C-alpha cells in the first residue's frame, strides 16, 4: 500500500500517519518527492483499515500496489532516483555514468594504466574485480585485498570512484573501506542474506541481473536491499541465458525501457558480459545509451590478449576512446550528458 500525501500536508500530519502504520505493526518508508510525500507501507496490509487511513488529515490518496515489489516500484517513487557514487558521480536523471576498467585487477601497472586512460576518456568509475566469481575453480580468482588497495590507489590518483564485486557477507566490511559502489554479481543476485546485509552497508549497491532472472525477480532482489533501509540501488543489465550461442549471453536491452516503466531505480548496461566478444561490445554500448540507460560498464585492458580473465570481451584503450566519443554524441542527441563534464 502507498499513501500519497497532500501537497500541503504538514510534518505533524505525516508523523501521525507513520505512527498509525507502526501501531498496526507495519513498516513505513517515507519518500519526499518534488510534489508529494509518499509513504510506502510494507507488511500485511490487512492490519490497516484503508478507509480509516484515507480519511486521515494530509492524505490525498491510498493506492494498493499490485506488484510484489513495493519500494522499487514507480508508484512508490514517481520521480527517477539518482544515486550518488563517491563524491561527484551521479547515476540517473540527466547523467549517463561510465564505469570502465579491467575484468580483474592483475598488477599495479595494469590497473594504473587502465585508470589513467579511463579518466582521460571521461569515465568516472573504475571497475576491477578483486574477489572474482569464476565459473571454474581453476581460473584466475583475483588478488583479493591487495587488489582493493591497488584499485583505490589508482582511482584516487585519477579522480575516479571505485566499483568492485562483493561475494560474501564477510567481505562487506573490508570492501566498503575501499569501494564507493558495491557490486553484486549475476551469480549472487538471489543470495538473499548478502542482499539483506548490503541493506545496512552504508554504500550504494550495483545489482547485476541474474543470468536466468526475470525482471520481476530482479526487482524483488532490489526490494531486499531497499526494505533494509538502503535506498541507493543501481540495476545492471548484463545479459541473460537464452538458446542463442553466438553471443556469451543475450543482452536484454528491452530491460532498459521496461525497468524505467516499472521502477524509479537507475539502470546501467554491461555489454561486455552481455555479448562476450570484443567486436560486439561497442555497438551494444551505443544502443544502450540510445535506449536510455543511465550508465554503461565496459571492460578495458591495456593488452586484452594477455588478460587473465575475460580478455576476448575487453576493449583496448583505442577502441574504448572511440566508443566514448560516439556514446557522448548519442547522449547529447537525446538530451543527456555522458561521463565526466569536460
Ligand atoms: C563482473 O562484472 O566482473 C562479473 C563477474 O560480471 P557478472 O556478475 O555479470 O558475470
Ligand atoms: Mn569479466
GROMACS .gro file of C-alpha atoms and ligand atoms in nm:
model
  353
    1UNK     CA    1   0.000   0.000   0.000
    2UNK     CA    2   0.118   0.350  -0.081
    3UNK     CA    3  -0.011   0.663   0.084
    4UNK     CA    4   0.021   0.979  -0.122
    5UNK     CA    5   0.010   1.289   0.093
    6UNK     CA    6  -0.148   1.623   0.003
    7UNK     CA    7   0.095   1.879  -0.137
    8UNK     CA    8   0.033   2.089   0.173
    9UNK     CA    9   0.049   1.803   0.427
   10UNK     CA   10   0.226   1.918   0.745
   11UNK     CA   11   0.504   1.735   0.927
   12UNK     CA   12   0.264   1.673   1.217
   13UNK     CA   13   0.015   1.505   0.981
   14UNK     CA   14   0.285   1.295   0.814
   15UNK     CA   15   0.423   1.187   1.151
   16UNK     CA   16   0.074   1.089   1.267
   17UNK     CA   17   0.034   0.873   0.958
   18UNK     CA   18   0.364   0.700   1.015
   19UNK     CA   19   0.268   0.641   1.378
   20UNK     CA   20  -0.062   0.485   1.272
   21UNK     CA   21   0.126   0.247   1.040
   22UNK     CA   22   0.372   0.148   1.310
   23UNK     CA   23   0.092   0.093   1.563
   24UNK     CA   24  -0.054  -0.161   1.321
   25UNK     CA   25   0.276  -0.348   1.327
   26UNK     CA   26   0.373  -0.241   0.975
   27UNK     CA   27   0.679  -0.060   0.841
   28UNK     CA   28   0.655   0.289   0.689
   29UNK     CA   29   0.907   0.403   0.426
   30UNK     CA   30   0.889   0.776   0.361
   31UNK     CA   31   0.992   0.931   0.032
   32UNK     CA   32   0.981   1.307  -0.023
   33UNK     CA   33   0.913   1.377  -0.388
   34UNK     CA   34   0.911   1.709  -0.570
   35UNK     CA   35   0.535   1.747  -0.530
   36UNK     CA   36   0.424   1.494  -0.273
   37UNK     CA   37   0.547   1.295   0.019
   38UNK     CA   38   0.473   0.928  -0.035
   39UNK     CA   39   0.467   0.668   0.239
   40UNK     CA   40   0.521   0.307   0.138
   41UNK     CA   41   0.362   0.061   0.377
   42UNK     CA   42   0.527  -0.277   0.394
   43UNK     CA   43   0.378  -0.580   0.570
   44UNK     CA   44   0.040  -0.746   0.593
   45UNK     CA   45  -0.191  -0.474   0.470
   46UNK     CA   46  -0.498  -0.636   0.620
   47UNK     CA   47  -0.378  -0.498   0.951
   48UNK     CA   48  -0.453  -0.143   0.836
   49UNK     CA   49  -0.801  -0.012   0.761
   50UNK     CA   50  -0.770   0.160   0.422
   51UNK     CA   51  -1.094   0.353   0.481
   52UNK     CA   52  -0.964   0.498   0.806
   53UNK     CA   53  -0.624   0.589   0.661
   54UNK     CA   54  -0.771   0.761   0.355
   55UNK     CA   55  -0.976   0.988   0.583
   56UNK     CA   56  -0.676   1.099   0.790
   57UNK     CA   57  -0.569   1.463   0.754
   58UNK     CA   58  -0.299   1.523   0.495
   59UNK     CA   59  -0.385   1.213   0.288
   60UNK     CA   60  -0.460   1.263  -0.080
   61UNK     CA   61  -0.480   0.907  -0.199
   62UNK     CA   62  -0.422   0.548  -0.091
   63UNK     CA   63  -0.304   0.317  -0.366
   64UNK     CA   64  -0.289  -0.060  -0.335
   65UNK     CA   65   0.026  -0.166  -0.522
   66UNK     CA   66  -0.043  -0.481  -0.715
   67UNK     CA   67   0.321  -0.569  -0.785
   68UNK     CA   68   0.512  -0.778  -0.529
   69UNK     CA   69   0.791  -0.520  -0.524
   70UNK     CA   70   0.674  -0.205  -0.349
   71UNK     CA   71   0.966   0.026  -0.270
   72UNK     CA   72   1.124  -0.043  -0.610
   73UNK     CA   73   0.801   0.045  -0.792
   74UNK     CA   74   0.735   0.363  -0.986
   75UNK     CA   75   0.415   0.408  -0.790
   76UNK     CA   76   0.606   0.448  -0.464
   77UNK     CA   77   0.856   0.693  -0.613
   78UNK     CA   78   0.728   0.860  -0.933
   79UNK     CA   79   1.048   1.056  -0.997
   80UNK     CA   80   1.369   0.889  -1.114
   81UNK     CA   81   1.608   0.802  -0.835
   82UNK     CA   82   1.955   0.948  -0.879
   83UNK     CA   83   2.229   0.764  -0.690
   84UNK     CA   84   2.546   0.940  -0.588
   85UNK     CA   85   2.861   0.729  -0.615
   86UNK     CA   86   3.171   0.863  -0.445
   87UNK     CA   87   3.184   1.238  -0.412
   88UNK     CA   88   3.083   1.362  -0.751
   89UNK     CA   89   2.933   1.096  -0.976
   90UNK     CA   90   2.559   1.082  -1.028
   91UNK     CA   91   2.389   0.780  -1.178
   92UNK     CA   92   2.042   0.855  -1.313
   93UNK     CA   93   1.847   1.163  -1.412
   94UNK     CA   94   2.022   1.363  -1.677
   95UNK     CA   95   2.358   1.189  -1.633
   96UNK     CA   96   2.484   0.877  -1.808
   97UNK     CA   97   2.768   0.739  -1.596
   98UNK     CA   98   3.064   0.550  -1.734
   99UNK     CA   99   3.229   0.265  -1.543
  100UNK     CA  100   3.539   0.118  -1.704
  101UNK     CA  101   3.834  -0.097  -1.610
  102UNK     CA  102   3.963  -0.450  -1.636
  103UNK     CA  103   3.763  -0.760  -1.553
  104UNK     CA  104   4.010  -0.831  -1.272
  105UNK     CA  105   4.291  -0.634  -1.111
  106UNK     CA  106   4.614  -0.811  -1.212
  107UNK     CA  107   4.901  -0.578  -1.127
  108UNK     CA  108   4.982  -0.222  -1.026
  109UNK     CA  109   5.084  -0.134  -1.384
  110UNK     CA  110   4.770  -0.282  -1.537
  111UNK     CA  111   4.527  -0.102  -1.307
  112UNK     CA  112   4.722   0.224  -1.312
  113UNK     CA  113   4.727   0.235  -1.694
  114UNK     CA  114   4.357   0.146  -1.708
  115UNK     CA  115   4.263   0.415  -1.455
  116UNK     CA  116   4.469   0.678  -1.635
  117UNK     CA  117   4.309   0.605  -1.971
  118UNK     CA  118   3.957   0.564  -1.831
  119UNK     CA  119   3.979   0.903  -1.659
  120UNK     CA  120   4.130   1.076  -1.962
  121UNK     CA  121   3.844   0.942  -2.176
  122UNK     CA  122   3.578   1.079  -1.940
  123UNK     CA  123   3.486   0.771  -1.733
  124UNK     CA  124   3.400   0.839  -1.370
  125UNK     CA  125   3.409   0.499  -1.203
  126UNK     CA  126   3.694   0.247  -1.212
  127UNK     CA  127   3.589  -0.118  -1.218
  128UNK     CA  128   3.807  -0.416  -1.139
  129UNK     CA  129   3.748  -0.749  -0.972
  130UNK     CA  130   3.937  -0.825  -0.652
  131UNK     CA  131   3.739  -1.131  -0.546
  132UNK     CA  132   3.630  -1.298  -0.870
  133UNK     CA  133   3.328  -1.527  -0.905
  134UNK     CA  134   3.487  -1.755  -1.166
  135UNK     CA  135   3.284  -2.039  -1.311
  136UNK     CA  136   3.588  -2.266  -1.273
  137UNK     CA  137   3.786  -2.304  -0.950
  138UNK     CA  138   4.099  -2.337  -1.167
  139UNK     CA  139   4.059  -1.994  -1.330
  140UNK     CA  140   4.223  -1.674  -1.201
  141UNK     CA  141   4.049  -1.586  -0.873
  142UNK     CA  142   4.175  -1.228  -0.824
  143UNK     CA  143   4.424  -1.066  -0.588
  144UNK     CA  144   4.177  -1.011  -0.304
  145UNK     CA  145   4.273  -0.743  -0.051
  146UNK     CA  146   4.584  -0.646  -0.248
  147UNK     CA  147   4.359  -0.569  -0.549
  148UNK     CA  148   4.135  -0.346  -0.338
  149UNK     CA  149   4.435  -0.138  -0.233
  150UNK     CA  150   4.562  -0.109  -0.590
  151UNK     CA  151   4.216  -0.011  -0.716
  152UNK     CA  152   4.175   0.263  -0.455
  153UNK     CA  153   4.522   0.400  -0.515
  154UNK     CA  154   4.478   0.417  -0.893
  155UNK     CA  155   4.128   0.562  -0.864
  156UNK     CA  156   4.236   0.833  -0.619
  157UNK     CA  157   4.529   0.931  -0.837
  158UNK     CA  158   4.296   0.990  -1.134
  159UNK     CA  159   3.987   1.126  -0.957
  160UNK     CA  160   3.773   0.817  -1.010
  161UNK     CA  161   3.529   0.630  -0.787
  162UNK     CA  162   3.563   0.253  -0.737
  163UNK     CA  163   3.318  -0.032  -0.806
  164UNK     CA  164   3.410  -0.390  -0.722
  165UNK     CA  165   3.225  -0.712  -0.652
  166UNK     CA  166   3.139  -0.840  -0.306
  167UNK     CA  167   3.071  -1.214  -0.298
  168UNK     CA  168   3.013  -1.284   0.071
  169UNK     CA  169   2.877  -1.114   0.381
  170UNK     CA  170   3.221  -1.150   0.543
  171UNK     CA  171   3.379  -0.937   0.266
  172UNK     CA  172   3.141  -0.641   0.311
  173UNK     CA  173   3.334  -0.451   0.581
  174UNK     CA  174   3.669  -0.480   0.404
  175UNK     CA  175   3.536  -0.396   0.058
  176UNK     CA  176   3.338  -0.098   0.180
  177UNK     CA  177   3.660   0.052   0.317
  178UNK     CA  178   3.797   0.069  -0.037
  179UNK     CA  179   3.498   0.083  -0.274
  180UNK     CA  180   3.239   0.352  -0.341
  181UNK     CA  181   2.992   0.115  -0.506
  182UNK     CA  182   2.936  -0.247  -0.401
  183UNK     CA  183   2.873  -0.480  -0.694
  184UNK     CA  184   2.653  -0.785  -0.656
  185UNK     CA  185   2.735  -1.021  -0.940
  186UNK     CA  186   2.492  -1.208  -1.158
  187UNK     CA  187   2.560  -1.532  -0.971
  188UNK     CA  188   2.465  -1.372  -0.640
  189UNK     CA  189   2.153  -1.180  -0.739
  190UNK     CA  190   1.940  -1.417  -0.535
  191UNK     CA  191   2.177  -1.451  -0.239
  192UNK     CA  192   1.922  -1.303  -0.001
  193UNK     CA  193   2.140  -1.295   0.315
  194UNK     CA  194   2.401  -1.097   0.117
  195UNK     CA  195   2.136  -0.855  -0.012
  196UNK     CA  196   1.998  -0.802   0.339
  197UNK     CA  197   2.348  -0.735   0.473
  198UNK     CA  198   2.410  -0.483   0.193
  199UNK     CA  199   2.095  -0.306   0.304
  200UNK     CA  200   2.298  -0.199   0.609
  201UNK     CA  201   2.638  -0.143   0.447
  202UNK     CA  202   2.601   0.233   0.406
  203UNK     CA  203   2.721   0.219   0.045
  204UNK     CA  204   2.532   0.220  -0.286
  205UNK     CA  205   2.484  -0.119  -0.449
  206UNK     CA  206   2.517  -0.216  -0.816
  207UNK     CA  207   2.280  -0.512  -0.852
  208UNK     CA  208   2.354  -0.717  -1.161
  209UNK     CA  209   2.074  -0.916  -1.318
  210UNK     CA  210   2.089  -1.287  -1.250
  211UNK     CA  211   2.164  -1.474  -1.571
  212UNK     CA  212   1.832  -1.658  -1.550
  213UNK     CA  213   1.631  -1.395  -1.367
  214UNK     CA  214   1.312  -1.235  -1.488
  215UNK     CA  215   1.280  -0.861  -1.449
  216UNK     CA  216   1.035  -0.913  -1.164
  217UNK     CA  217   1.277  -1.143  -0.978
  218UNK     CA  218   1.549  -0.882  -1.027
  219UNK     CA  219   1.328  -0.608  -0.881
  220UNK     CA  220   1.241  -0.836  -0.589
  221UNK     CA  221   1.613  -0.867  -0.515
  222UNK     CA  222   1.642  -0.487  -0.522
  223UNK     CA  223   1.349  -0.478  -0.280
  224UNK     CA  224   1.550  -0.683  -0.027
  225UNK     CA  225   1.814  -0.408  -0.016
  226UNK     CA  226   1.565  -0.120  -0.017
  227UNK     CA  227   1.348  -0.258   0.260
  228UNK     CA  228   1.652  -0.288   0.487
  229UNK     CA  229   1.693   0.088   0.460
  230UNK     CA  230   1.943   0.136   0.177
  231UNK     CA  231   1.776   0.347  -0.095
  232UNK     CA  232   2.081   0.355  -0.323
  233UNK     CA  233   2.038   0.066  -0.564
  234UNK     CA  234   2.154   0.077  -0.927
  235UNK     CA  235   2.040  -0.207  -1.153
  236UNK     CA  236   2.277  -0.353  -1.414
  237UNK     CA  237   2.162  -0.550  -1.718
  238UNK     CA  238   2.440  -0.791  -1.819
  239UNK     CA  239   2.268  -1.041  -2.043
  240UNK     CA  240   2.057  -1.347  -1.979
  241UNK     CA  241   2.072  -1.711  -2.082
  242UNK     CA  242   1.873  -1.799  -2.391
  243UNK     CA  243   1.901  -2.068  -2.659
  244UNK     CA  244   2.137  -1.839  -2.856
  245UNK     CA  245   2.503  -1.942  -2.852
  246UNK     CA  246   2.654  -1.687  -3.095
  247UNK     CA  247   2.698  -1.447  -2.803
  248UNK     CA  248   2.805  -1.527  -2.445
  249UNK     CA  249   2.463  -1.414  -2.319
  250UNK     CA  250   2.168  -1.238  -2.479
  251UNK     CA  251   2.187  -0.873  -2.381
  252UNK     CA  252   1.830  -0.778  -2.299
  253UNK     CA  253   1.825  -0.411  -2.393
  254UNK     CA  254   1.448  -0.408  -2.371
  255UNK     CA  255   1.505  -0.430  -1.995
  256UNK     CA  256   1.606  -0.061  -2.006
  257UNK     CA  257   1.268   0.087  -2.105
  258UNK     CA  258   1.082  -0.186  -1.916
  259UNK     CA  259   1.267  -0.109  -1.591
  260UNK     CA  260   1.215   0.265  -1.648
  261UNK     CA  261   0.843   0.196  -1.670
  262UNK     CA  262   0.822  -0.036  -1.370
  263UNK     CA  263   1.074   0.123  -1.138
  264UNK     CA  264   1.237   0.451  -1.038
  265UNK     CA  265   1.579   0.291  -0.992
  266UNK     CA  266   1.861   0.378  -1.233
  267UNK     CA  267   1.970   0.108  -1.475
  268UNK     CA  268   2.311   0.068  -1.635
  269UNK     CA  269   2.414  -0.179  -1.905
  270UNK     CA  270   2.720  -0.403  -1.916
  271UNK     CA  271   2.757  -0.504  -2.282
  272UNK     CA  272   3.095  -0.673  -2.217
  273UNK     CA  273   2.946  -0.968  -2.028
  274UNK     CA  274   2.631  -0.934  -2.236
  275UNK     CA  275   2.796  -1.028  -2.565
  276UNK     CA  276   3.134  -1.174  -2.459
  277UNK     CA  277   3.310  -1.080  -2.783
  278UNK     CA  278   3.506  -0.758  -2.834
  279UNK     CA  279   3.367  -0.670  -3.176
  280UNK     CA  280   3.008  -0.669  -3.046
  281UNK     CA  281   3.066  -0.460  -2.735
  282UNK     CA  282   3.073  -0.111  -2.887
  283UNK     CA  283   2.752  -0.138  -3.094
  284UNK     CA  284   2.561  -0.265  -2.790
  285UNK     CA  285   2.707   0.007  -2.567
  286UNK     CA  286   2.591   0.269  -2.815
  287UNK     CA  287   2.249   0.106  -2.834
  288UNK     CA  288   2.227   0.103  -2.452
  289UNK     CA  289   2.285   0.479  -2.436
  290UNK     CA  290   2.031   0.534  -2.714
  291UNK     CA  291   1.777   0.317  -2.529
  292UNK     CA  292   1.802   0.541  -2.222
  293UNK     CA  293   2.044   0.356  -1.994
  294UNK     CA  294   2.174   0.559  -1.700
  295UNK     CA  295   2.523   0.426  -1.747
  296UNK     CA  296   2.746   0.174  -1.919
  297UNK     CA  297   3.004  -0.060  -1.770
  298UNK     CA  298   3.285  -0.156  -2.006
  299UNK     CA  299   3.578  -0.394  -1.959
  300UNK     CA  300   3.903  -0.246  -2.086
  301UNK     CA  301   4.261  -0.376  -2.066
  302UNK     CA  302   4.600  -0.236  -2.174
  303UNK     CA  303   4.665  -0.564  -2.356
  304UNK     CA  304   4.343  -0.769  -2.388
  305UNK     CA  305   4.519  -1.067  -2.544
  306UNK     CA  306   4.724  -1.107  -2.225
  307UNK     CA  307   4.434  -1.054  -1.982
  308UNK     CA  308   4.398  -1.312  -1.704
  309UNK     CA  309   4.020  -1.302  -1.732
  310UNK     CA  310   3.768  -1.201  -1.998
  311UNK     CA  311   4.032  -1.083  -2.249
  312UNK     CA  312   3.816  -1.173  -2.553
  313UNK     CA  313   3.547  -0.925  -2.446
  314UNK     CA  314   3.780  -0.648  -2.324
  315UNK     CA  315   3.837  -0.338  -2.536
  316UNK     CA  316   4.185  -0.196  -2.581
  317UNK     CA  317   4.231   0.171  -2.499
  318UNK     CA  318   4.196   0.294  -2.856
  319UNK     CA  319   3.867   0.109  -2.901
  320UNK     CA  320   3.739   0.246  -2.572
  321UNK     CA  321   3.835   0.605  -2.659
  322UNK     CA  322   3.648   0.582  -2.988
  323UNK     CA  323   3.344   0.432  -2.816
  324UNK     CA  324   3.338   0.714  -2.560
  325UNK     CA  325   3.335   0.978  -2.833
  326UNK     CA  326   3.046   0.808  -3.009
  327UNK     CA  327   2.845   0.748  -2.693
  328UNK     CA  328   2.888   1.111  -2.593
  329UNK     CA  329   2.733   1.222  -2.922
  330UNK     CA  330   2.440   0.983  -2.875
  331UNK     CA  331   2.383   1.104  -2.519
  332UNK     CA  332   2.386   1.468  -2.626
  333UNK     CA  333   2.141   1.390  -2.905
  334UNK     CA  334   1.888   1.256  -2.656
  335UNK     CA  335   1.939   1.547  -2.418
  336UNK     CA  336   2.171   1.377  -2.170
  337UNK     CA  337   2.530   1.417  -2.054
  338UNK     CA  338   2.770   1.122  -2.067
  339UNK     CA  339   3.072   1.077  -1.843
  340UNK     CA  340   3.271   1.341  -1.668
  341UNK     CA  341   3.187   1.703  -1.755
  342UNK     CA  342   3.471   1.829  -1.972
  343LIG     C1  343   3.194  -0.876  -1.344
  343LIG     O1  344   3.138  -0.770  -1.374
  343LIG     O2  345   3.312  -0.880  -1.308
  343LIG     C2  346   3.121  -1.003  -1.349
  343LIG     C3  347   3.170  -1.115  -1.300
  343LIG     O3  348   3.002  -0.994  -1.408
  343LIG     P1  349   2.870  -1.085  -1.394
  343LIG     O4  350   2.842  -1.099  -1.248
  343LIG     O5  351   2.767  -1.005  -1.468
  343LIG     O6  352   2.901  -1.216  -1.460
  344LIG    MN1  353   3.458  -1.003  -1.655
   0.00000   0.00000   0.00000
